Coordinates of C-alpha atoms in Angstrom, one line a residue:
M1 CA 0.0 0.0 0.0
K2 CA 1.4 3.4 -1.0
S3 CA 1.5 6.1 1.6
E4 CA -0.6 8.5 -0.4
E5 CA -3.5 5.9 -0.2
V6 CA -3.7 6.1 3.5
K7 CA -5.8 9.0 4.8
S8 CA -5.9 10.2 8.4
E9 CA -9.2 8.5 9.4
K10 CA -9.3 5.6 7.1
W11 CA -6.9 2.7 7.4
R12 CA -7.2 -0.3 5.2
F13 CA -7.2 -3.6 7.0
T14 CA -8.8 -6.5 5.2
G15 CA -11.4 -4.1 3.7
H16 CA -12.5 -2.6 7.1
R17 CA -11.7 0.7 8.7
M18 CA -9.6 0.2 11.8
P19 CA -11.7 2.6 14.0
D20 CA -14.8 0.4 13.4
I21 CA -12.9 -2.7 14.6
F22 CA -11.7 -0.9 17.7
R23 CA -15.2 0.4 18.5
I24 CA -16.7 -3.2 18.2
F25 CA -13.9 -4.6 20.3
H26 CA -14.3 -1.9 23.0
F27 CA -18.1 -2.4 23.0
F28 CA -17.8 -6.1 23.7
T29 CA -15.0 -5.9 26.2
S30 CA -16.4 -3.0 28.1
H31 CA -19.8 -4.7 28.5
L32 CA -18.3 -8.0 29.6
K33 CA -16.1 -6.2 32.1
R34 CA -19.1 -4.2 33.5
E35 CA -21.1 -7.3 34.2
I36 CA -18.4 -9.3 36.1
A37 CA -16.0 -6.8 37.5
M38 CA -17.7 -5.3 40.6
K39 CA -20.2 -6.6 43.1
L40 CA -22.1 -4.3 45.5
I41 CA -24.0 -5.5 48.5
S42 CA -26.1 -3.1 50.6
E43 CA -27.0 -3.9 54.2
E44 CA -28.4 -2.0 57.1
K45 CA -27.1 -2.8 60.6
D46 CA -28.2 -0.9 63.7
G47 CA -29.4 2.0 61.6
Q48 CA -26.2 2.3 59.7
T49 CA -25.9 1.8 55.9
F50 CA -23.2 -0.6 55.1
L51 CA -22.0 -1.2 51.5
K52 CA -19.6 -4.0 50.7
I53 CA -17.8 -3.7 47.4
S54 CA -15.9 -6.6 45.9
G55 CA -14.0 -6.8 42.6
D56 CA -12.7 -3.9 40.6
I57 CA -13.4 -0.2 41.1
S58 CA -12.3 1.2 37.8
V59 CA -13.4 3.6 35.1
Y60 CA -15.8 0.9 33.9
E61 CA -17.6 0.7 37.3
V62 CA -17.4 4.3 38.7
R63 CA -20.7 5.5 37.2
E64 CA -22.7 2.7 38.7
L65 CA -20.9 3.0 42.0
R66 CA -21.3 6.8 42.0
D67 CA -25.0 6.5 41.6
E68 CA -25.3 4.1 44.5
L69 CA -23.2 6.2 46.8
I70 CA -25.2 9.3 46.0
A71 CA -28.5 7.5 46.6
H72 CA -27.2 6.1 49.9
L73 CA -25.8 9.5 51.1
K74 CA -29.2 11.1 50.3
A75 CA -31.2 8.5 52.0
H76 CA -29.1 7.8 55.1
S77 CA -27.4 9.8 57.9
E78 CA -24.1 7.9 57.6
L79 CA -22.3 5.4 55.3
T80 CA -19.7 2.7 55.9
L81 CA -17.9 1.0 53.0
D82 CA -16.2 -2.4 53.3
L83 CA -13.5 -2.4 50.7
S84 CA -11.6 -5.4 51.9
E85 CA -12.4 -7.4 48.8
V86 CA -11.5 -4.8 46.2
T87 CA -9.2 -6.6 43.8
D88 CA -8.2 -3.6 41.6
C89 CA -8.7 0.2 41.6
D90 CA -7.6 2.8 39.1
T91 CA -7.4 6.6 39.3
A92 CA -11.1 7.0 38.5
G93 CA -11.9 4.7 41.5
V94 CA -9.6 6.6 43.8
Q95 CA -11.1 9.9 42.7
L96 CA -14.7 8.6 43.3
L97 CA -13.9 7.4 46.8
Y98 CA -12.2 10.6 47.7
S99 CA -15.0 12.7 46.3
A100 CA -17.6 10.6 48.2
R101 CA -15.7 11.2 51.4
I102 CA -15.5 15.0 50.8
T103 CA -19.2 15.1 49.8
A104 CA -20.3 13.2 53.0
E105 CA -18.1 15.5 55.2
S106 CA -19.6 18.6 53.6
E107 CA -23.1 17.3 54.5
D108 CA -21.9 16.5 58.1
K109 CA -22.5 12.8 57.5
P110 CA -20.1 10.2 58.9
F111 CA -18.3 8.4 56.1
L112 CA -16.1 5.4 57.1
I113 CA -14.1 2.9 55.0
R114 CA -13.2 -0.3 56.7
G115 CA -11.0 -3.1 55.6
A116 CA -9.3 -1.4 52.7
S117 CA -7.6 -4.0 50.5
P118 CA -3.8 -3.8 49.8
Q119 CA -4.6 -3.2 46.1
L120 CA -6.8 -0.2 47.1
V121 CA -4.1 1.2 49.4
N122 CA -1.5 0.7 46.6
A123 CA -3.8 2.5 44.1
V124 CA -4.2 5.5 46.4
T125 CA -0.4 5.7 47.0
F126 CA 0.3 5.3 43.3
V127 CA -1.7 8.5 42.5
G128 CA 0.4 10.4 45.1
L129 CA -2.2 10.6 47.9
N130 CA -2.0 9.6 51.5
P131 CA -4.1 6.5 52.1
S132 CA -5.1 7.6 55.7
E133 CA -6.5 10.8 54.3
V134 CA -8.3 9.4 51.4
L135 CA -9.6 6.2 52.9
N136 CA -10.2 7.4 56.4
V137 CA -10.1 3.8 57.6
G138 CA -11.7 3.0 60.9
E139 CA -13.0 0.1 62.9
G140 CA -15.7 -2.1 61.4
V141 CA -19.3 -2.4 62.3

């Protein structure tokens, strides 16, 4: 293939445009990841809302988790997260957890994280933040 045949948006690859292939691949992989990557269990114990999150907290899951955290913060006077079974966390996940903590504090609602997994602590450290400030880890319920 001569270089003048290649245009900026159209790449020839077995008769298909490369961007279409990438979009299809992204669609399938992102939907599969969303279904299996995170599990969220909500419980109430002694008037306290308790959310247990297991699996990944990544860019693929933050929208769903954000919606759940907002709903719980609106409906309850306090919120405790058990993050002991978080297997992976990226920058979007760290940002969401820190934002949730700041939001709860601005509304004078207790926000406690218990059992932060080593993977979560590593993710917070990796982005240059202090785990004790972001995670505010305390004793469990």
